[in-house]
Coordinates of C-alpha atoms in Angstrom, one line a residue:
M1 CA -23.1 26.5 27.0
D2 CA -20.5 29.0 27.7
I3 CA -17.3 29.8 25.4
N4 CA -14.3 29.8 27.0
S5 CA -11.1 28.1 26.9
Q6 CA -11.8 25.8 29.3
S7 CA -14.4 24.3 27.3
L8 CA -13.0 24.6 24.2
R9 CA -10.3 22.6 26.4
S10 CA -12.3 20.0 27.5
A11 CA -14.7 20.4 24.0
Y12 CA -11.1 19.2 22.2
V13 CA -10.1 16.5 25.2
G14 CA -13.8 15.1 24.0
F15 CA -13.2 15.5 20.0
N16 CA -9.7 13.7 20.2
A17 CA -10.8 10.5 22.5
A18 CA -13.6 9.8 19.9
F19 CA -10.8 10.3 17.0
Q20 CA -8.5 8.2 18.8
S21 CA -11.0 5.1 19.6
G22 CA -11.4 5.3 15.7
L23 CA -7.6 4.8 15.0
T24 CA -8.2 1.0 17.6
L25 CA -11.7 0.3 15.7
A26 CA -10.5 0.6 11.9
T27 CA -8.7 -2.5 10.1
S28 CA -6.4 -1.2 6.8
M29 CA -5.3 -3.5 4.6
W30 CA -2.1 -1.8 2.8
S31 CA 0.3 -3.3 5.3
R32 CA -0.4 -6.8 4.0
V33 CA 0.9 -6.1 0.8
A34 CA 3.0 -2.6 1.2
T35 CA 6.7 -2.0 3.7
R36 CA 6.6 0.6 5.7
V37 CA 9.5 2.7 4.0
P38 CA 10.5 5.4 6.8
S39 CA 11.5 8.6 5.4
N40 CA 13.4 12.1 7.0
T41 CA 13.6 14.1 3.8
K42 CA 11.8 15.5 1.0
T43 CA 12.4 12.6 -1.3
Q44 CA 14.1 9.3 -0.7
E45 CA 16.3 7.8 -3.0
Y46 CA 15.8 3.6 -3.7
G47 CA 18.3 3.7 -6.2
W48 CA 19.5 0.2 -4.5
L49 CA 16.8 -1.4 -6.6
G50 CA 17.9 -3.8 -9.0
Q51 CA 19.0 -6.9 -8.1
I52 CA 18.3 -9.3 -4.8
P53 CA 21.3 -10.6 -2.7
G54 CA 22.5 -13.8 -2.6
F55 CA 25.3 -15.8 -1.2
R56 CA 27.5 -18.0 -3.6
E57 CA 30.9 -19.8 -2.4
W58 CA 33.5 -17.6 -0.9
I59 CA 36.6 -19.0 -3.0
G60 CA 39.3 -16.2 -4.0
D61 CA 38.1 -12.1 -2.5
R62 CA 34.9 -11.2 -2.0
Q63 CA 32.6 -10.3 -4.9
V64 CA 30.9 -7.2 -3.7
N65 CA 27.0 -7.0 -4.7
G66 CA 26.9 -4.2 -7.1
L67 CA 23.9 -3.2 -7.6
A68 CA 22.3 -1.6 -10.3
K69 CA 22.3 2.4 -9.9
H70 CA 18.8 2.6 -10.7
G71 CA 17.1 6.7 -10.6
Y72 CA 14.4 5.4 -8.5
A73 CA 12.9 8.7 -6.2
L74 CA 9.4 8.8 -4.0
K75 CA 9.2 12.4 -3.6
N76 CA 6.8 13.2 -0.5
R77 CA 2.9 14.6 -1.0
S78 CA 1.2 16.2 1.8
F79 CA -2.6 15.6 2.5
E80 CA -4.8 16.5 5.0
N81 CA -8.6 16.5 6.8
T82 CA -10.1 18.8 8.0
I83 CA -13.9 19.2 9.9
A84 CA -15.8 22.2 11.0
V85 CA -17.9 22.4 14.5
D86 CA -20.3 24.8 14.0
R87 CA -20.1 27.6 17.3
D88 CA -24.2 27.4 16.8
D89 CA -23.3 23.3 18.4
F90 CA -20.7 24.7 21.0
E91 CA -23.5 27.4 22.7
D92 CA -26.3 24.7 22.1
D93 CA -24.2 22.1 23.8
N94 CA -25.0 19.4 20.8
L95 CA -21.1 18.3 20.2
G96 CA -22.2 14.6 21.0
I97 CA -23.3 14.3 17.3
Y98 CA -19.2 15.2 16.4
T99 CA -18.0 11.6 17.8
P100 CA -19.2 9.2 15.3
V101 CA -17.5 11.7 12.8
F102 CA -14.0 12.1 14.9
Q103 CA -14.8 7.9 15.5
Q104 CA -15.1 8.1 11.6
F105 CA -12.2 11.1 10.6
G106 CA -10.1 8.6 12.2
S107 CA -11.1 5.2 11.0
T108 CA -9.9 7.1 7.7
A109 CA -6.3 8.2 9.0
V110 CA -5.6 4.1 9.8
T111 CA -7.8 3.5 5.5
F112 CA -5.7 6.3 3.8
P113 CA -3.2 4.4 2.8
D114 CA -5.4 1.7 1.4
T115 CA -5.9 4.2 -1.0
L116 CA -2.6 5.3 -2.2
V117 CA -1.6 1.5 -2.1
F118 CA -4.2 -0.8 -3.9
P119 CA -5.3 2.0 -6.8
L120 CA -0.8 2.4 -7.5
L121 CA -1.4 -2.0 -7.6
K122 CA -3.7 -1.7 -10.0
D123 CA -2.1 0.8 -12.3
G124 CA 1.0 -1.1 -12.5
F125 CA 0.3 -2.6 -16.0
E126 CA 0.5 1.1 -16.7
T127 CA 3.8 2.7 -14.6
E128 CA 6.9 2.4 -14.7
C129 CA 8.8 1.0 -11.4
Y130 CA 12.5 1.4 -10.9
D131 CA 13.8 -0.5 -14.2
K132 CA 11.8 2.0 -16.4
Q133 CA 9.0 -0.8 -17.7
Y134 CA 6.0 -0.7 -16.1
F135 CA 5.6 -2.5 -13.0
F136 CA 3.9 -5.6 -14.7
D137 CA 5.4 -5.7 -17.7
P138 CA 6.6 -8.6 -20.5
D139 CA 9.5 -6.7 -21.1
H140 CA 12.0 -6.6 -17.7
P141 CA 15.5 -6.7 -18.7
V142 CA 17.5 -10.0 -16.2
L143 CA 21.4 -11.0 -17.2
D144 CA 21.5 -14.8 -18.0
R145 CA 24.1 -17.1 -17.4
H146 CA 26.8 -15.3 -20.0
G147 CA 25.5 -11.5 -18.9
N148 CA 23.6 -10.4 -21.5
P149 CA 20.5 -9.2 -21.1
V150 CA 16.7 -10.7 -21.8
S151 CA 13.6 -10.2 -21.3
V152 CA 11.8 -11.6 -18.7
A153 CA 7.6 -11.0 -17.9
N154 CA 5.9 -10.9 -14.8
T155 CA 2.2 -10.3 -16.3
D156 CA 0.2 -12.7 -19.1
G157 CA -1.8 -10.0 -20.6
G158 CA -5.3 -10.0 -21.1
A159 CA -8.2 -7.1 -21.0
G160 CA -10.1 -8.5 -18.4
T161 CA -10.5 -7.0 -14.9
S162 CA -7.2 -7.4 -12.3
W163 CA -6.2 -10.0 -10.1
F164 CA -2.5 -10.4 -8.4
L165 CA -0.3 -13.3 -7.1
L166 CA 2.1 -12.0 -4.8
D167 CA 5.1 -13.3 -2.3
V168 CA 4.0 -10.9 0.7
S169 CA 7.0 -13.3 3.2
R170 CA 9.6 -10.9 2.4
P171 CA 10.9 -7.9 4.5
L172 CA 11.2 -6.0 1.2
K173 CA 6.8 -6.4 -0.1
P174 CA 6.0 -5.5 -3.6
L175 CA 5.1 -2.1 -2.7
I176 CA 6.6 0.7 -0.3
Y177 CA 4.3 2.9 1.4
Q178 CA 6.6 5.4 2.2
E179 CA 6.3 8.0 5.9
R180 CA 7.4 11.0 6.2
K181 CA 4.6 12.3 9.2
S182 CA 1.5 10.4 10.4
F183 CA -1.8 11.3 10.0
T184 CA -2.0 10.9 13.8
N185 CA -2.2 13.9 15.4
L186 CA -5.7 15.6 15.5
V187 CA -4.4 19.5 15.6
R188 CA -6.9 22.2 16.0
M189 CA -8.3 26.0 15.6
D190 CA -10.4 26.6 18.4
S191 CA -9.6 30.6 19.7
E192 CA -12.6 32.6 19.3
T193 CA -9.6 35.0 17.6
D194 CA -9.2 32.5 14.8
E195 CA -10.3 33.9 11.1
A196 CA -12.6 31.2 10.3
V197 CA -14.6 31.4 14.2
F198 CA -14.6 35.4 13.8
T199 CA -15.9 34.9 9.4
R200 CA -17.4 32.1 8.9
K201 CA -18.0 31.0 13.3
E202 CA -16.4 27.4 12.3
F203 CA -14.2 26.3 14.5
R204 CA -11.8 23.6 12.7
Y205 CA -10.1 20.4 13.8
G206 CA -7.7 18.8 11.2
L207 CA -4.8 15.5 10.4
D208 CA -2.2 16.0 7.8
G209 CA 1.0 14.0 7.0
R210 CA 3.6 13.5 3.9
C211 CA 3.9 9.9 2.1
E212 CA 4.1 8.8 -0.6
V213 CA 3.9 5.2 -2.7
G214 CA 6.3 3.1 -4.9
F215 CA 6.9 -0.2 -6.2
G216 CA 9.3 -2.8 -4.6
F217 CA 11.2 -5.9 -6.9
W218 CA 8.9 -6.7 -10.0
Q219 CA 10.2 -10.1 -9.1
M220 CA 7.4 -10.7 -6.8
A221 CA 4.4 -9.9 -7.9
W222 CA 2.8 -11.5 -11.2
G223 CA -0.5 -8.9 -12.6
S224 CA -2.7 -10.7 -14.8
K225 CA -5.9 -9.4 -16.8
Q226 CA -6.7 -13.2 -17.8
T227 CA -10.1 -14.8 -16.5
L228 CA -9.1 -16.0 -13.2
D229 CA -9.6 -19.8 -14.2
A230 CA -6.9 -22.5 -13.2
T231 CA -4.7 -21.9 -16.1
H232 CA -4.0 -18.2 -16.1
Y233 CA -3.5 -19.6 -12.4
E234 CA -0.8 -21.9 -13.1
T235 CA 0.8 -19.3 -15.6
A236 CA 0.8 -17.1 -12.6
R237 CA 2.0 -19.5 -10.1
A238 CA 4.8 -21.0 -12.4
G239 CA 6.2 -17.3 -13.5
L240 CA 6.7 -16.5 -9.7
S241 CA 7.8 -19.5 -8.6
G242 CA 10.1 -19.4 -11.4
M243 CA 12.0 -16.7 -11.6
K244 CA 15.7 -16.0 -11.5
G245 CA 17.9 -12.8 -11.2
D246 CA 20.9 -12.6 -13.2
Y247 CA 23.1 -15.0 -14.0
E248 CA 20.0 -16.8 -14.0
R249 CA 20.2 -17.3 -10.0
P250 CA 17.1 -18.5 -8.6
L251 CA 15.3 -16.6 -6.4
A252 CA 13.0 -19.1 -4.3
I253 CA 9.7 -16.5 -5.6
N254 CA 6.9 -18.0 -2.6
P255 CA 3.6 -17.0 -4.3
G256 CA 1.3 -17.5 -1.3
L257 CA -1.4 -13.7 -1.5
L258 CA -4.2 -13.9 -4.5
V259 CA -4.9 -10.1 -4.6
V260 CA -8.3 -10.0 -6.2
P261 CA -11.3 -6.7 -6.3
P262 CA -14.7 -7.5 -4.7
S263 CA -16.3 -8.8 -8.1
L264 CA -13.5 -11.5 -8.5
E265 CA -13.8 -12.9 -4.9
G266 CA -16.2 -15.9 -5.7
A267 CA -14.0 -16.9 -9.0
A268 CA -10.9 -16.7 -6.8
R269 CA -12.3 -19.3 -3.9
R270 CA -13.9 -21.1 -6.5
L271 CA -9.8 -21.8 -7.6
I272 CA -8.2 -22.5 -4.1
A273 CA -11.1 -22.1 -1.6
N274 CA -13.3 -25.1 -2.4
E275 CA -11.1 -28.8 -2.0
T276 CA -13.1 -30.5 -5.1
L277 CA -13.9 -29.5 -8.3
P278 CA -17.7 -29.1 -9.1
Q279 CA -17.3 -31.8 -11.8
G280 CA -15.7 -34.3 -8.5
G281 CA -12.3 -35.0 -8.2
T282 CA -9.4 -33.5 -6.3
N283 CA -9.0 -29.2 -7.0
E284 CA -4.7 -29.1 -7.2
W285 CA -4.6 -25.9 -6.4
Y286 CA -6.6 -26.4 -2.9
R287 CA -4.8 -23.3 -0.4
T288 CA -2.1 -22.3 -2.5
A289 CA -2.8 -19.1 -2.1
E290 CA -4.2 -16.3 0.9
I291 CA -7.2 -14.6 -0.8
L292 CA -7.8 -10.7 0.1
V293 CA -10.3 -9.6 -1.3
V294 CA -9.9 -5.9 -1.3
P295 CA -12.6 -2.7 -2.2
W296 CA -9.7 -0.3 -3.3
L297 CA -9.7 -2.6 -6.6
A298 CA -13.1 -2.4 -7.0

């Protein structure tokens, strides 16, 4: 193949078509547990986190929800991924071998947020959220009916494999995926005068974007390292369902998603996917939550 501007342009069109195909073929999981928040600055402030506002009977003047001012901010990070195509493959008209490579490139762009969101969830036992406590913590500060601070837990501890029960039914899910620049634009360095072509005979194609992940409301998530069984599952459901905000206002949390790593898939299905118990009788926890098995938690 003669290498000229037209042949390079044709190659890019083909590579981009494969990349776009990969974007459509891939399936991600992160949006099940995280809300996409658009960002237009280097650092996004989330000072409004701290209280889920609710209605009250209108007696007297309005009472403005004074959301707690927390210094919780997410600074966008930059990420890139780059492919090099050897000049010899252009000259030998051997570009077909790159089609699956660029398809995988697109697939990786779609699932990249999963590699950030789910590790953050797993690290929630030792990573602070907006109230300066760990996201999964026994001592989250909440005000009782008299306005005095008390401690509220969204974990029952343990030392085993982590599993999570979440309320993902609301506009703001337990985690945040902050997006400054998406990973959907394939850029190229394919001029014969480019440094990489001259020194390494490489035509380069890449993706880059900016984003960050963080925690939303801890009240919507229960994390446990206890054995995934009926006893601890009931503890998690009771803890979330009975969750209250400041001044003991019920939050009506709906614990509907059980998130587990592959190693706990069997335990999860035995717990809530079987209508009857192994020893006979009705399983009271049958279909009380949806199971999400996440390979990024392995």
